[in-house]
Structures are given as C-alpha cells and as structure tokens.
PDB file of C-alpha atoms in Angstrom:
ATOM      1  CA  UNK S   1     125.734 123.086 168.819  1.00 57.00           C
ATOM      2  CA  UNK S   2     129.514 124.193 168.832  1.00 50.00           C
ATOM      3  CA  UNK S   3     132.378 121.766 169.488  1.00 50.00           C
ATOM      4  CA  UNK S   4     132.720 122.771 173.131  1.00 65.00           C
ATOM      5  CA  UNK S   5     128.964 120.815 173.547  1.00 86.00           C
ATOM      6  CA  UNK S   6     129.191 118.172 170.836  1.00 91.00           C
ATOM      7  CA  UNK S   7     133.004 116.947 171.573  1.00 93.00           C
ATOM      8  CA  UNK S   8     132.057 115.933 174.852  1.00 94.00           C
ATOM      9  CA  UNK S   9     128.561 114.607 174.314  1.00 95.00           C
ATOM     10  CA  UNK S  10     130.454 112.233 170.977  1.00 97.00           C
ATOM     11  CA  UNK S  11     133.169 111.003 173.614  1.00 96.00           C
ATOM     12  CA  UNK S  12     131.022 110.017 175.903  1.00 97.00           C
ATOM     13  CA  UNK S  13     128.424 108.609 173.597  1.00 98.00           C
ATOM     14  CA  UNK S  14     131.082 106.606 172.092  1.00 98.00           C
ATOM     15  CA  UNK S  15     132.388 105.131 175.639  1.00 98.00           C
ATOM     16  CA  UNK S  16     128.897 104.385 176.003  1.00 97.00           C
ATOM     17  CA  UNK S  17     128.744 102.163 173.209  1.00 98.00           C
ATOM     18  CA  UNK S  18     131.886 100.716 173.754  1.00 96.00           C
ATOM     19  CA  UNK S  19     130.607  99.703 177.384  1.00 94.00           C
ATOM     20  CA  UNK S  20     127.319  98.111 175.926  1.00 92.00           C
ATOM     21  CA  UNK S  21     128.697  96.329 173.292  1.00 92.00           C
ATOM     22  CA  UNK S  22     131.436  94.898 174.879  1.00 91.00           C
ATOM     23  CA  UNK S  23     129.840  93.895 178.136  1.00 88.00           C
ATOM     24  CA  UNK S  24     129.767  89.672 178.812  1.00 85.00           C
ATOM     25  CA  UNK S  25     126.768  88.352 176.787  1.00 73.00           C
ATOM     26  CA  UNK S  26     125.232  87.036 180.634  1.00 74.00           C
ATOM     27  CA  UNK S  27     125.058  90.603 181.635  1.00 76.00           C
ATOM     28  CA  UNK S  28     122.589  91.315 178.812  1.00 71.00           C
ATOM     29  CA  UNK S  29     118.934  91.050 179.295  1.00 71.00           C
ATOM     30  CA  UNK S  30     117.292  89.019 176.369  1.00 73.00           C
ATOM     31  CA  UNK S  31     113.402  89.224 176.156  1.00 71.00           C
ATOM     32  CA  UNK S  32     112.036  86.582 173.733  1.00 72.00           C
ATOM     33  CA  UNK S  33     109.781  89.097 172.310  1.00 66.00           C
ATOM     34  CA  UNK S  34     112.656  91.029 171.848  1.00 65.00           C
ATOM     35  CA  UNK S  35     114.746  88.517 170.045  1.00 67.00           C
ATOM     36  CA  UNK S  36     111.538  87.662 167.646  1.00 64.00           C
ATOM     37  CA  UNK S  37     111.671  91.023 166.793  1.00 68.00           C
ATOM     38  CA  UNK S  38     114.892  91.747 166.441  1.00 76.00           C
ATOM     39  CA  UNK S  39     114.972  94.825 168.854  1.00 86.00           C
ATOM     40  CA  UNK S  40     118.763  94.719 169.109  1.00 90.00           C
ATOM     41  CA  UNK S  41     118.990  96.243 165.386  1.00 93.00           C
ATOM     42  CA  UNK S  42     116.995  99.436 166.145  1.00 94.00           C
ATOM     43  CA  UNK S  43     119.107  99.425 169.072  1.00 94.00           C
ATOM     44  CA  UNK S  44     122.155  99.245 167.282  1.00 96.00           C
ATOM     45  CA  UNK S  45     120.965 101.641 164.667  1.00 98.00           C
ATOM     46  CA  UNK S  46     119.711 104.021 167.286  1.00 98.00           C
ATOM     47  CA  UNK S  47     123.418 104.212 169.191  1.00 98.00           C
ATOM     48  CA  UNK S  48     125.408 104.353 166.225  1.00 98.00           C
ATOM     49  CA  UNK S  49     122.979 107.117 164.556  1.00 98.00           C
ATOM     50  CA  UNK S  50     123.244 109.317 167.121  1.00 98.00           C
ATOM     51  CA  UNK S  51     126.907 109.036 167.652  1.00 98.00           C
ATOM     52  CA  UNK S  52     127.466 109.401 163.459  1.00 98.00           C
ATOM     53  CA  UNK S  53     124.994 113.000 164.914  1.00 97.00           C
ATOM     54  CA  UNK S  54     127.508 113.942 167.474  1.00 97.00           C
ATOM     55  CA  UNK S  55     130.527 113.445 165.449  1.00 97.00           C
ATOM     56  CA  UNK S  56     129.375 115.094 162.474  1.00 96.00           C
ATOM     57  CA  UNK S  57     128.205 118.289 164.803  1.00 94.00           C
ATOM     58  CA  UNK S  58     131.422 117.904 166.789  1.00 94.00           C
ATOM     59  CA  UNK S  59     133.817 118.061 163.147  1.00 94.00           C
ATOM     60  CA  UNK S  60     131.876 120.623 161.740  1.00 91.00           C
ATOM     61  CA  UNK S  61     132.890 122.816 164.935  1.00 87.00           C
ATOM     62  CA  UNK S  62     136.445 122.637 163.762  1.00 84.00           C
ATOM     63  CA  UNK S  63     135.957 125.362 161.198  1.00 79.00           C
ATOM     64  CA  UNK S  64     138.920 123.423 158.881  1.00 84.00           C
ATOM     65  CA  UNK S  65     136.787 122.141 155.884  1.00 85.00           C
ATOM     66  CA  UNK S  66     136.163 123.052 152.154  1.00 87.00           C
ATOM     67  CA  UNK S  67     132.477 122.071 152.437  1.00 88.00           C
ATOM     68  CA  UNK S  68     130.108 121.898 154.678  1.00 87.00           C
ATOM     69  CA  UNK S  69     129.329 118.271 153.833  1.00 90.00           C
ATOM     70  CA  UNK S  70     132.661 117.400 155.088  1.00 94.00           C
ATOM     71  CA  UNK S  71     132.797 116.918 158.658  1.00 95.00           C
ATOM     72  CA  UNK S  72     129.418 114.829 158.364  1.00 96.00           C
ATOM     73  CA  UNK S  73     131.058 112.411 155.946  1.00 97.00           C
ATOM     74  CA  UNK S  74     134.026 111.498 158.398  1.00 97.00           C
ATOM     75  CA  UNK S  75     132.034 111.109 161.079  1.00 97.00           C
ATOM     76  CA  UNK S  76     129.357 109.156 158.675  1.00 98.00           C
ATOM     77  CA  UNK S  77     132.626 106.971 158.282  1.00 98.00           C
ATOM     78  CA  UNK S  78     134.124 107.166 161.782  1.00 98.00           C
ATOM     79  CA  UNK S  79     131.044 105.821 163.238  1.00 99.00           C
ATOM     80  CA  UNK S  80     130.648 103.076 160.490  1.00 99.00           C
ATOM     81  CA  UNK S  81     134.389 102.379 161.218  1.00 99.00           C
ATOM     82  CA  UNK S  82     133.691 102.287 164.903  1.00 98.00           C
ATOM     83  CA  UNK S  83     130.829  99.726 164.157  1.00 98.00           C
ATOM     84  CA  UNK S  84     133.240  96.965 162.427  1.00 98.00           C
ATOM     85  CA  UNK S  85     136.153  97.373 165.100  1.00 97.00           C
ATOM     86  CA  UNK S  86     133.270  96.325 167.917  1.00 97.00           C
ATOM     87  CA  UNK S  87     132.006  93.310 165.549  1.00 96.00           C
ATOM     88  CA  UNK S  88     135.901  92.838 165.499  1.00 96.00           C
ATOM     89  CA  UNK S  89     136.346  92.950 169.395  1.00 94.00           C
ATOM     90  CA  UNK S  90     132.965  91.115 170.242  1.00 93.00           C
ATOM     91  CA  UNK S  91     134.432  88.137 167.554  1.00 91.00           C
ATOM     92  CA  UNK S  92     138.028  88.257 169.383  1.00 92.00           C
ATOM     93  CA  UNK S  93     137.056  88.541 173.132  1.00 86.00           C
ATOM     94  CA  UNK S  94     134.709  85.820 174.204  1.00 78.00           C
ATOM     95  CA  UNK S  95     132.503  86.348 176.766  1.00 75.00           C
ATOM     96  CA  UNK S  96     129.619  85.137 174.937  1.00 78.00           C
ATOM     97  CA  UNK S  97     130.049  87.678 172.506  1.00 83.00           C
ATOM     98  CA  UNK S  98     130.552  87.375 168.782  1.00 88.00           C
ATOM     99  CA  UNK S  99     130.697  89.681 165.766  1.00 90.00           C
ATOM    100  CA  UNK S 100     127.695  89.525 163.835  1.00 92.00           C
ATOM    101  CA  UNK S 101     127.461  91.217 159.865  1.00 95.00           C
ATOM    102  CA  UNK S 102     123.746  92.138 160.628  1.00 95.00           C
ATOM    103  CA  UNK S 103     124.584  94.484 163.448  1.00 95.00           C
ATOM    104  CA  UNK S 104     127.339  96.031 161.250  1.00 98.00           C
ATOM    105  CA  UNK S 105     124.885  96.986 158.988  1.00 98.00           C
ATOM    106  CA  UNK S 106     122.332  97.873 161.535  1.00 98.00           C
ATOM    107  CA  UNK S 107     125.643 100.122 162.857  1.00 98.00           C
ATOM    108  CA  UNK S 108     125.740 101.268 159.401  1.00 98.00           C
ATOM    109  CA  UNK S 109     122.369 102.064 158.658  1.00 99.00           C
ATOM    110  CA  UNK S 110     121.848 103.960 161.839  1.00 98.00           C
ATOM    111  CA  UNK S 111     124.956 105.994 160.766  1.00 99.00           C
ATOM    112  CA  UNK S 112     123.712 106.715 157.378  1.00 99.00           C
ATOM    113  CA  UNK S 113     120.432 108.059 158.789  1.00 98.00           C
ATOM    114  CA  UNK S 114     122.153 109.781 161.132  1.00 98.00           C
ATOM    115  CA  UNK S 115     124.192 111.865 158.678  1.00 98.00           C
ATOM    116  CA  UNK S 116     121.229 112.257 156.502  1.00 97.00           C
ATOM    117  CA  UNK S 117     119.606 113.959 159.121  1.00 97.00           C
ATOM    118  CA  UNK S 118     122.423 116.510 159.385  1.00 96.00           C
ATOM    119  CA  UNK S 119     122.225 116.815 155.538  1.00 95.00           C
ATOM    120  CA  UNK S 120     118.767 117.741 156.193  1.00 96.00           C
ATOM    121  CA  UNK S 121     118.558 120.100 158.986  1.00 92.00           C
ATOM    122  CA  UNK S 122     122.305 122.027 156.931  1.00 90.00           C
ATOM    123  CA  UNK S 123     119.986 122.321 153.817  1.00 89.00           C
ATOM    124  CA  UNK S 124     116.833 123.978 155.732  1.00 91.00           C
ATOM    125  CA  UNK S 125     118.917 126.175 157.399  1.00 83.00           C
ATOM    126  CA  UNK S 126     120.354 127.403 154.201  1.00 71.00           C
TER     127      UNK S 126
END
C-alpha cells in the first residue's frame, strides 16, 4: 500500500476513533454479556491495532528513513500516544466518560500487535 492509500485510510481511521471514544457514555450501547466479558478491550485493541497498521504503512511511504523498522516504530508510538491523550480527554470531559489504565493498555497492546504484524509481513517479503 503506498502513502497515497494508507494516509487517508490512517486519518480517517484515527477520526474514527476519536468519534467513538469520545462520544457521551449514554450514547454507548452496553450489553451485560459484553461487560462480563470485557468486549470493550478487544475493541479497543482492535481500533488502535489497526490504526498503529495504517500509520506504520502510511510512514513507511515517506521514503525518509534509515531502516525499514522505522516508520513502524513511530507509528507503534503515535498510536500508543494517541491512546493516553483519549484516556486524557475521556478523564477531562465528562459526559459519563472517564480515563481508564486498562483501555490504555488494551490501546497499547492492540498497537504492539499491530506493528508486529508489519514486522512480520516486512520479514516474509524479504
């Protein structure tokens, strides 16, 4: 995927989360099930994993690095980074919303296997 496809697809993945997270706590459907299970983590993971994806493939497009590990490292970090501002916001704005350590590190996590899975697929192709 070159930048012209991934840039897009990571700015608009990222709005995305921003729009989910940050949404007032009534607006959000809660299943008990759900809640037992603690869906909201693989949810969290899942987002944040494919955005650390899409900036990582988006980066890489920029042609500007020493290695090819590079781009996936800041976007590893950007999307970790764009995890804790959210728990920041969701502590600061109300709305039934509050910043929560377990989703950072679902954030996190998700990131992490997203970059992994860039690490992978750069190492087959080799």
């Amino acid at each position: 995927m070159n930048m012209r496809r991934a840039a897009p697809w990571a700015v608009l993945w990222t709005l995305g989360i921003l729009v989910l997270t940050l949404m007032p706590a009534s607006e959000v459907p809660s299943w008990p099930l759900a809640d037992l299970l603690h869906v909201d983590k693989f949810v969290h993971a899942f987002l944040f994993g494919v955005q650390s994806v899409l900036l990582g493939l988006a980066l890489a497009d920029m042609r500007m690095w020493r290695s090819s590990a590079q781009p996936l490292v800041i976007g590893l970090l950007l999307a970790i980074l764009y995890g804790a501002v959210i728990e920041l916001l969701q502590e600061c704005m109300g709305e039934g919303r509050h910043g929560d350590a377990w989703d950072l590190l679902a954030d996190s996590m998700g990131a992490l296997i997203g970059y992994a899975f860039l690490r992978w697929r750069q190492r087959v192709k080799a």
